[in-house]
Short mmCIF file of C-alpha atoms in Angstrom, two decimals:
data_model
loop_
_atom_site.label_atom_id
_atom_site.label_comp_id
_atom_site.label_asym_id
_atom_site.label_seq_id
_atom_site.Cartn_x
_atom_site.Cartn_y
_atom_site.Cartn_z
CA MET K 1235 5.82 15.39 6.91
CA ARG K 1236 5.52 13.02 9.19
CA ILE K 1237 2.63 11.16 8.81
CA LEU K 1238 0.37 8.43 10.78
CA TYR K 1239 -1.15 6.00 8.70
CA TYR K 1240 -3.92 4.83 10.85
CA ALA K 1241 -5.44 2.22 8.81
CA PRO K 1242 -7.47 -1.16 11.03
CA ILE K 1243 -6.42 -3.59 9.10
CA ASP K 1244 -3.93 -6.25 9.95
CA PRO K 1245 -0.90 -5.27 7.09
CA SER K 1246 0.71 -9.10 7.65
CA LEU K 1247 -2.47 -10.51 4.59
CA GLY K 1248 -1.64 -11.05 1.47
CA GLN K 1249 -5.37 -9.49 -0.02
CA GLY K 1250 -4.87 -6.15 -1.77
CA HIS K 1251 -5.96 -4.37 1.54
CA ALA K 1252 -2.79 -4.58 3.73
CA ALA K 1253 -0.48 -5.03 -0.29
CA HIS K 1254 -2.27 -1.52 -0.38
CA LEU K 1255 -0.78 -0.11 2.94
CA ARG K 1256 2.69 -2.01 2.72
CA ARG K 1257 2.49 -0.04 -0.68
CA MET K 1258 1.34 2.79 -0.19
CA THR K 1259 4.00 3.02 3.40
CA GLU K 1260 7.11 2.47 0.62
CA ALA K 1261 5.89 5.19 -1.89
CA LEU K 1262 5.56 7.43 0.61
CA THR K 1263 8.82 7.01 2.90
CA ARG K 1264 10.96 7.35 -0.81
CA ARG K 1265 9.28 10.93 -1.00
CA GLY K 1266 11.47 11.69 2.45
CA HIS K 1267 7.86 10.90 4.24
CA GLU K 1268 7.57 9.94 7.49
CA VAL K 1269 4.53 7.30 7.61
CA ARG K 1270 3.81 5.95 11.28
CA TRP K 1271 1.84 2.52 11.88
CA LEU K 1272 -1.43 1.91 13.88
CA THR K 1273 -2.52 -0.52 13.16
CA LEU K 1274 -4.04 -4.24 14.15
CA ALA K 1275 -1.86 -7.12 14.73
CA GLY K 1276 -2.21 -10.38 12.60
CA GLU K 1277 -0.12 -13.98 12.35
CA ALA K 1278 2.45 -12.08 11.12
CA ALA K 1279 2.63 -9.00 13.65
CA GLU K 1280 6.31 -8.21 12.70
CA LEU K 1281 5.93 -8.73 9.29
CA ALA K 1282 6.77 -4.68 7.98
CA VAL K 1283 7.95 -2.23 5.29
CA GLY K 1284 11.70 -2.87 3.43
CA VAL K 1285 11.29 0.78 0.90
CA ALA K 1286 13.02 -1.35 -1.53
CA GLY K 1287 10.85 -3.27 -2.70
CA GLU K 1288 8.77 -7.20 -1.14
CA PRO K 1289 7.90 -6.78 2.79
CA SER K 1290 10.75 -7.44 5.29
CA ARG K 1291 10.68 -8.29 8.87
CA GLY K 1292 12.09 -5.99 11.61
CA SER K 1293 10.45 -1.82 12.41
CA GLY K 1294 7.87 0.27 10.08
CA PRO K 1295 9.76 2.85 8.75
CA ALA K 1296 9.16 5.70 11.51
CA GLY K 1297 7.54 3.14 14.50
CA TRP K 1298 4.40 0.71 14.23
CA GLU K 1299 2.11 0.16 17.25
CA THR K 1300 -0.35 -2.80 16.39
CA VAL K 1301 -3.61 -4.09 18.85
CA ARG K 1302 -5.05 -7.06 19.36
CA ARG K 1303 -8.64 -8.11 18.84
CA GLU K 1304 -9.22 -9.10 21.72
CA GLY K 1305 -12.91 -9.11 24.51
CA PRO K 1306 -15.69 -11.48 24.97
CA PRO K 1307 -16.86 -11.94 21.53
CA LYS K 1308 -20.02 -10.22 21.17
CA LEU K 1309 -18.57 -7.49 22.24
CA ARG K 1310 -15.17 -8.31 20.53
CA HIS K 1311 -15.23 -5.02 18.02
CA LEU K 1312 -16.15 -2.09 20.40
CA TRP K 1313 -14.20 -3.55 22.76
CA THR K 1314 -11.20 -3.49 19.99
CA GLU K 1315 -12.03 -0.21 19.11
CA ARG K 1316 -11.71 1.15 22.51
CA ARG K 1317 -7.61 -0.20 22.50
CA LEU K 1318 -7.74 1.49 19.02
CA ALA K 1319 -8.90 4.67 20.45
CA ASP K 1320 -6.35 4.54 23.44
CA ALA K 1321 -4.17 3.62 20.91
CA LEU K 1322 -4.48 6.72 18.12
CA ARG K 1323 -5.14 9.36 21.27
CA ARG K 1324 -1.57 7.54 22.53
CA THR K 1325 0.17 7.55 19.23
CA VAL K 1326 -0.95 11.32 18.04
CA GLY K 1327 0.60 12.68 21.14
CA ALA K 1328 3.83 11.18 21.49
CA PHE K 1329 4.57 11.33 17.32
CA ARG K 1330 2.71 14.95 16.87
CA PRO K 1331 2.33 13.50 12.94
CA GLU K 1332 1.20 16.51 10.61
CA ILE K 1333 -1.37 14.76 8.86
CA VAL K 1334 -3.23 11.93 9.64
CA LEU K 1335 -3.94 9.18 6.96
CA LEU K 1336 -6.93 7.71 8.33
CA ARG K 1337 -8.39 4.23 5.92
CA ILE K 1338 -11.88 3.86 6.49
CA GLU K 1339 -13.34 0.81 7.55
CA LEU K 1340 -16.40 0.09 8.06
CA PHE K 1341 -17.95 0.85 11.55
CA SER K 1342 -13.98 2.44 12.69
CA LEU K 1343 -15.52 3.90 15.82
CA ALA K 1344 -12.46 4.10 17.18
CA PRO K 1345 -11.72 8.06 15.28
CA LEU K 1346 -14.55 9.15 16.37
CA TRP K 1347 -13.85 8.90 20.13
CA VAL K 1348 -9.99 10.84 19.59
CA ASP K 1349 -9.33 14.49 19.53
CA LEU K 1350 -8.27 14.75 16.35
CA ARG K 1351 -8.72 18.09 15.73
CA ARG K 1352 -4.86 19.55 16.40
CA GLN K 1353 -3.72 18.05 12.99
CA PRO K 1354 -5.17 17.75 9.65
CA LEU K 1355 -6.74 14.68 9.64
CA ILE K 1356 -7.32 13.07 5.77
CA ILE K 1357 -9.04 10.07 4.99
CA GLU K 1358 -8.11 7.25 2.80
CA CYS K 1359 -11.65 5.96 0.84
CA ASN K 1360 -10.96 3.13 -1.79
CA SER K 1361 -15.58 1.77 -0.97
CA ALA K 1362 -18.74 3.06 -0.33
CA LEU K 1363 -18.51 0.56 3.16
CA VAL K 1364 -22.78 0.83 3.49
CA ALA K 1365 -22.09 -1.82 -0.36
CA HIS K 1366 -20.43 -4.71 1.96
CA VAL K 1367 -23.16 -4.50 4.17
CA ARG K 1368 -25.52 -4.36 2.05
CA ASP K 1369 -23.84 -7.75 -0.14
CA THR K 1370 -23.40 -9.84 3.52
CA SER K 1371 -26.11 -8.35 5.40
CA ARG K 1372 -30.21 -8.03 4.96
CA SER K 1373 -30.70 -6.40 8.03
CA GLN K 1374 -31.21 -2.57 7.57
CA LEU K 1375 -30.60 -1.74 10.78
CA ARG K 1376 -27.08 -2.52 10.42
CA ALA K 1377 -27.07 -0.99 6.72
CA ARG K 1378 -27.77 1.59 8.58
CA ALA K 1379 -25.33 2.05 11.11
CA ALA K 1380 -22.28 2.16 8.30
CA GLY K 1381 -23.11 4.68 7.22
CA ALA K 1382 -23.90 6.79 10.36
CA CYS K 1383 -19.94 5.94 11.00
CA GLU K 1384 -19.09 6.83 7.08
CA ARG K 1385 -20.52 9.78 7.57
CA ALA K 1386 -19.42 11.32 10.89
CA LEU K 1387 -16.43 10.12 9.92
CA LEU K 1388 -16.57 11.89 6.28
CA LEU K 1389 -17.98 15.03 7.49
CA ARG K 1390 -14.68 15.09 10.46
CA ALA K 1391 -11.87 14.96 7.55
CA ASP K 1392 -9.78 18.24 6.04
CA GLY K 1393 -9.70 15.77 2.95
CA ILE K 1394 -11.24 13.21 1.55
CA GLY K 1395 -8.51 10.64 -1.07
CA VAL K 1396 -11.08 8.70 -3.29
CA VAL K 1397 -9.99 6.36 -6.14
CA THR K 1398 -12.69 7.27 -8.44
CA ARG K 1399 -15.10 9.64 -9.59
CA ARG K 1400 -18.27 7.76 -9.62
CA LEU K 1401 -17.21 7.26 -5.68
CA GLN K 1402 -16.61 10.49 -4.79
CA THR K 1403 -19.71 11.08 -6.49
CA LEU K 1404 -21.82 8.39 -3.97
CA LEU K 1405 -20.28 10.05 -1.09
CA GLU K 1406 -21.46 14.00 -2.14
CA GLU K 1407 -24.93 12.11 -2.31
CA SER K 1408 -25.15 9.71 0.33
CA HIS K 1409 -23.75 12.34 3.12
CA GLN K 1410 -24.01 15.45 1.49
CA ILE K 1411 -20.04 16.33 2.20
CA PRO K 1412 -18.58 19.48 0.36
CA ARG K 1413 -17.92 18.73 -2.88
CA GLU K 1414 -14.03 20.50 -2.33
CA ARG K 1415 -12.78 18.60 0.05
CA PHE K 1416 -12.33 15.48 -2.14
CA ALA K 1417 -9.54 14.83 -4.01
CA VAL K 1418 -10.08 11.43 -6.65
CA ILE K 1419 -6.37 9.81 -6.77
CA PRO K 1420 -6.83 6.36 -8.29
CA ASN K 1421 -4.64 3.33 -6.13
CA GLY K 1422 -1.82 2.10 -8.04
CA THR K 1423 0.15 -1.51 -8.03
CA SER K 1424 3.12 -2.61 -8.20
CA LEU K 1425 5.42 -2.82 -10.75
CA LEU K 1426 7.76 -6.35 -10.25
CA GLN K 1427 10.50 -7.67 -12.44
CA LEU K 1428 9.61 -10.13 -13.95
CA ASP K 1429 11.21 -13.85 -15.37
CA PRO K 1430 10.40 -14.77 -18.51
CA GLY K 1431 11.56 -18.33 -17.78
CA ALA K 1432 9.10 -18.86 -14.74
CA GLY K 1433 5.98 -19.64 -16.95
CA PRO K 1434 6.70 -23.78 -17.99
CA VAL K 1435 8.55 -24.18 -14.75
CA VAL K 1436 5.38 -22.97 -12.36
CA ARG K 1437 3.19 -24.67 -14.78
CA ARG K 1438 5.10 -27.76 -14.32
CA GLU K 1439 5.51 -27.63 -10.24
CA LEU K 1440 2.03 -27.83 -10.90
CA GLY K 1441 1.15 -31.09 -13.23
CA THR K 1442 -0.45 -27.70 -15.69
CA GLY K 1443 -0.43 -29.85 -19.26
CA PRO K 1444 1.58 -27.36 -22.26
CA LEU K 1445 -2.05 -27.82 -24.04
CA ASP K 1446 -4.33 -26.15 -21.19
CA PHE K 1447 -5.68 -22.62 -21.21
CA VAL K 1448 -4.98 -21.27 -17.50
CA ALA K 1449 -6.69 -18.67 -15.40
CA LEU K 1450 -5.08 -16.74 -12.75
CA PHE K 1451 -7.36 -15.87 -9.98
CA ALA K 1452 -5.61 -14.23 -6.92
CA GLY K 1453 -7.37 -12.00 -4.36
CA ASN K 1454 -10.20 -12.05 -1.63
CA LEU K 1455 -12.40 -15.14 -2.02
CA SER K 1456 -15.82 -13.16 -0.95
CA SER K 1457 -19.65 -13.05 -1.75
CA TRP K 1458 -18.54 -9.80 -4.66
CA GLN K 1459 -16.16 -11.23 -6.41
CA GLY K 1460 -17.18 -12.28 -9.41
CA LEU K 1461 -15.52 -16.39 -9.59
CA ASP K 1462 -19.40 -17.96 -9.91
CA PRO K 1463 -20.56 -17.15 -13.47
CA TRP K 1464 -16.64 -17.76 -14.15
CA LEU K 1465 -16.43 -21.65 -12.73
CA GLU K 1466 -19.82 -21.67 -14.24
CA ALA K 1467 -18.07 -21.27 -17.89
CA ALA K 1468 -14.73 -22.67 -17.95
CA ALA K 1469 -16.61 -25.91 -17.19
CA CYS K 1470 -18.15 -25.69 -20.19
CA LEU K 1471 -14.69 -26.24 -21.91
CA PRO K 1472 -12.43 -29.01 -20.81
CA GLN K 1473 -9.66 -27.10 -21.76
CA VAL K 1474 -8.96 -23.99 -20.06
CA GLU K 1475 -7.82 -25.13 -16.13
CA THR K 1476 -7.96 -22.05 -13.05
CA TRP K 1477 -5.88 -21.39 -10.54
CA ILE K 1478 -7.44 -19.66 -7.63
CA VAL K 1479 -4.75 -18.04 -5.27
CA GLY K 1480 -6.35 -16.19 -1.96
CA SER K 1481 -8.63 -17.32 1.27
CA GLY K 1482 -11.50 -16.50 2.09
CA THR K 1483 -15.00 -16.71 4.04
CA GLU K 1484 -16.30 -18.07 0.12
CA ARG K 1485 -13.75 -21.12 -0.37
CA ALA K 1486 -15.13 -24.11 0.86
CA ARG K 1487 -18.04 -22.95 -0.83
CA LEU K 1488 -16.46 -22.26 -4.45
CA GLU K 1489 -14.31 -25.57 -3.68
CA GLU K 1490 -17.85 -26.93 -3.65
CA ARG K 1491 -19.50 -25.66 -6.93
CA ALA K 1492 -16.33 -26.53 -8.19
CA ARG K 1493 -16.13 -29.50 -7.87
CA ARG K 1494 -20.48 -30.05 -8.52
CA LEU K 1495 -19.97 -28.23 -12.03
CA GLY K 1496 -17.41 -31.05 -12.66
CA SER K 1497 -14.36 -28.56 -13.19
CA GLY K 1498 -12.85 -29.47 -9.75
CA ALA K 1499 -10.35 -31.12 -11.22
CA ARG K 1500 -9.27 -28.12 -13.39
CA THR K 1501 -9.15 -25.88 -10.16
CA ARG K 1502 -6.68 -25.09 -8.27
CA PHE K 1503 -7.80 -23.49 -4.73
CA LEU K 1504 -3.05 -22.46 -4.47
CA GLY K 1505 -4.10 -20.45 -0.95
CA THR K 1506 -2.57 -17.61 0.37
CA ARG K 1507 1.16 -16.24 -1.58
CA GLU K 1508 3.60 -13.54 -1.76
CA GLU K 1509 3.22 -10.45 -4.66
CA GLY K 1510 6.21 -12.26 -6.54
CA GLU K 1511 4.32 -16.13 -5.83
CA ILE K 1512 1.58 -14.63 -8.03
CA ALA K 1513 3.77 -12.49 -10.29
CA ARG K 1514 5.72 -15.29 -10.52
CA LEU K 1515 1.90 -17.76 -11.04
CA ALA K 1516 1.03 -15.15 -13.35
CA GLN K 1517 3.74 -15.79 -16.27
CA GLY K 1518 2.18 -19.22 -16.72
CA ALA K 1519 -1.22 -17.80 -17.48
CA GLN K 1520 -2.76 -16.90 -20.28
CA LEU K 1521 -5.10 -14.89 -18.37
CA LEU K 1522 -5.97 -13.34 -15.51
CA LEU K 1523 -8.42 -12.84 -14.19
CA ALA K 1524 -10.04 -9.69 -12.03
CA PRO K 1525 -13.46 -10.84 -12.55
CA GLN K 1526 -15.61 -8.49 -9.66
CA ASP K 1527 -19.96 -8.54 -10.16
CA PRO K 1528 -20.48 -5.58 -11.99
CA ASP K 1529 -24.01 -4.46 -9.57
CA PHE K 1530 -21.47 -4.70 -6.82
CA MET K 1531 -18.57 -2.86 -8.20
CA ARG K 1532 -21.20 0.16 -9.07
CA ALA K 1533 -22.67 0.41 -5.47
CA SER K 1534 -19.06 0.13 -4.10
CA GLY K 1535 -17.65 3.04 -5.96
CA GLY K 1536 -14.34 1.49 -6.10
CA GLU K 1537 -12.14 0.14 -8.62
CA THR K 1538 -10.38 -3.28 -8.29
CA LEU K 1539 -6.47 -4.05 -7.81
CA LYS K 1540 -6.84 -7.64 -9.46
CA LEU K 1541 -6.76 -5.67 -12.64
CA LEU K 1542 -4.30 -3.68 -12.47
CA PHE K 1543 -2.09 -6.24 -10.75
CA GLY K 1544 -3.14 -8.35 -13.71
CA LEU K 1545 -2.14 -5.54 -16.50
CA ALA K 1546 2.14 -4.57 -14.47
CA CYS K 1547 2.36 -8.54 -14.29
CA ASP K 1548 2.51 -8.42 -18.20
CA ARG K 1549 -0.94 -10.38 -18.47
CA PRO K 1550 -4.48 -9.74 -20.67
CA VAL K 1551 -6.29 -8.77 -17.86
CA PHE K 1552 -10.59 -10.66 -17.62
CA THR K 1553 -13.13 -7.99 -15.91
CA ARG K 1554 -16.46 -7.15 -15.49
CA ALA K 1555 -15.52 -3.85 -13.56
CA PRO K 1556 -17.52 -0.77 -14.85
CA GLY K 1557 -15.66 1.75 -16.46
CA PRO K 1558 -13.06 1.48 -19.53
CA PRO K 1559 -11.16 -1.13 -18.92
CA PRO K 1560 -7.97 -0.09 -19.30
CA PRO K 1561 -4.84 -1.51 -22.43
CA GLU K 1562 -5.74 -4.77 -22.44
CA SER K 1563 -8.15 -5.55 -20.08
CA LEU K 1564 -10.72 -8.16 -21.73
CA ARG K 1565 -14.99 -7.02 -20.70
CA ILE K 1566 -17.67 -9.02 -22.01
CA PRO K 1567 -21.25 -7.32 -21.97
CA GLU K 1568 -23.16 -7.44 -18.94
CA ALA K 1569 -25.97 -9.25 -19.96
CA ASP K 1570 -25.90 -13.22 -20.21
CA SER K 1571 -22.53 -13.70 -19.39
CA ARG K 1572 -22.43 -17.10 -18.66
CA GLU K 1573 -22.68 -17.33 -22.23
CA GLY K 1574 -20.42 -14.44 -22.65
CA ILE K 1575 -17.44 -15.84 -20.68
CA ILE K 1576 -17.75 -18.92 -22.46
CA ALA K 1577 -17.29 -16.63 -26.04
CA LEU K 1578 -14.74 -15.02 -24.62
CA LEU K 1579 -12.86 -18.17 -23.93
CA ALA K 1580 -13.29 -19.58 -26.80
CA GLN K 1581 -11.64 -16.89 -28.54
CA GLU K 1582 -8.54 -16.31 -26.12
CA TYR K 1583 -8.15 -20.25 -26.40
CA GLU K 1584 -8.71 -20.31 -29.81
CA ARG K 1585 -5.74 -17.20 -30.34
CA TRP K 1586 -2.96 -19.59 -28.02
CA ALA K 1587 -3.77 -22.42 -30.04
CA ALA K 1588 -3.60 -20.92 -32.92
CA ALA K 1589 -0.14 -19.19 -32.13
CA GLY K 1590 1.12 -22.90 -31.30
CA HIS K 1591 0.23 -23.34 -27.72
CA PRO K 1592 2.91 -20.87 -26.91
CA LEU K 1593 4.18 -20.72 -23.58
CA ILE K 1594 6.65 -17.76 -22.92
CA ASP K 1595 6.27 -14.53 -25.08
CA TRP K 1596 2.76 -14.35 -26.08
CA PRO K 1597 0.77 -12.77 -26.34
CA TRP K 1598 3.83 -9.89 -26.70
CA PRO K 1599 6.93 -9.98 -25.93
CA ASN K 1600 7.82 -10.68 -21.51
CA GLY K 1601 8.24 -7.23 -21.20
CA THR K 1602 6.51 -4.93 -23.31
CA GLY K 1603 3.13 -5.42 -23.46
CA PRO K 1604 0.73 -1.91 -23.43
CA GLY K 1605 -0.75 -2.77 -19.77
CA ARG K 1606 2.30 -3.14 -18.27
CA ARG K 1607 3.48 0.13 -20.19
CA TRP K 1608 0.10 1.86 -18.90
CA VAL K 1609 0.91 1.32 -15.41
CA GLU K 1610 4.51 2.24 -15.70
CA ARG K 1611 3.59 5.74 -17.77
CA GLU K 1612 1.03 6.02 -14.74
CA ARG K 1613 -0.32 3.50 -12.57
CA THR K 1614 2.57 2.72 -9.69
CA TRP K 1615 2.13 2.59 -6.68
CA ASP K 1616 4.98 6.16 -7.09
CA HIS K 1617 2.12 7.75 -9.21
CA THR K 1618 -0.31 7.71 -6.34
CA ALA K 1619 1.85 8.05 -3.58
CA ALA K 1620 3.31 12.12 -5.67
CA ARG K 1621 -0.38 12.22 -5.62
CA TRP K 1622 -0.89 12.28 -1.65
CA GLU K 1623 1.05 14.06 -1.61
CA GLU K 1624 0.08 16.90 -4.29
CA PHE K 1625 -2.86 16.24 -2.07
CA ALA K 1626 -2.13 16.11 1.30
CA LEU K 1627 0.18 19.23 0.89
CA SER K 1628 -2.47 21.28 -0.26
CA VAL K 1629 -5.18 19.76 2.78
CA VAL K 1630 -2.20 21.23 5.31
CA ARG K 1631 -2.27 25.63 3.29
CA SER K 1632 -5.43 25.27 3.17
CA ARG K 1633 -6.05 25.24 7.44
#
């Protein structure tokens, strides 16, 4: 199929939503589909997709058009959306896609201004967007506007792919969308090749001692990531060091928070890194973090890519996300989270210390952990792309 993948995000970022776009495109291309992108431009706008693995330089698999954020500051969003609408209209006419796959983002107005009735329109929805507005703004008007925009887009769709059953229920109840338009298609993750000897090397590079228990977080540093309870708990255990990879609006506040808690020297902010480098860092950690605020996760209906990626890196993963955890993810009671995190951390440290503080092949031989095997069986991007393909074909047949 010829697929126009409309995603009003910057695909050059190291964050999960950009990795999702790149890896989904790779997987769909491997399955023989022609995928064309229409995205926002970023600092590395020439970044594209290498079908076999890491992002490469050049043009996208079937072409790529970008639109820059431009216009007066207070009107920049509307200005950019208008230019996205023009680009979408132009690209549909030139490419003549068999499917328009639209990644819904907060206040995505451009698709509402373009007649997309000639091609099946399928929406990819990874969370209820109103939850993001409520988390960052007290404006009820803004929340209502976000909900109205989300509803208008969903009602136009011939099919809607959601990452969890919980998200489907939220959208059904909020927007009165018929159940038959939905398909639950969980996220996948990259099953990168692991280097068994990388752990000790990366620890030496960062000056981390052989007896320090390392926890690694990698992701966008936003308010719903749930790092505050973790920092509070880690500050109580001097043998714990935290590596934080990523950037975002909360970075400066989190650095100051760690300093005030007295753990600034044991909390390393490492900036943004590519997926392969994050996997390498993960080999030097004893625990990976996916600590999202459970209230936000329930309200958004989303699923955390950090949990999946951590399991693919063959490490135990700490999570507070609702729902049953996959193999080798660690959960604490939601009540009294700070004390629960301290207890979990102390327990995991004692297990590691009792084993002799191993830096390789702990808590199982490298590359053989149950979480990685689970990802390999059912949660790679190839699994996700196969489900999207099946859903898209069913939508095409039903028109």
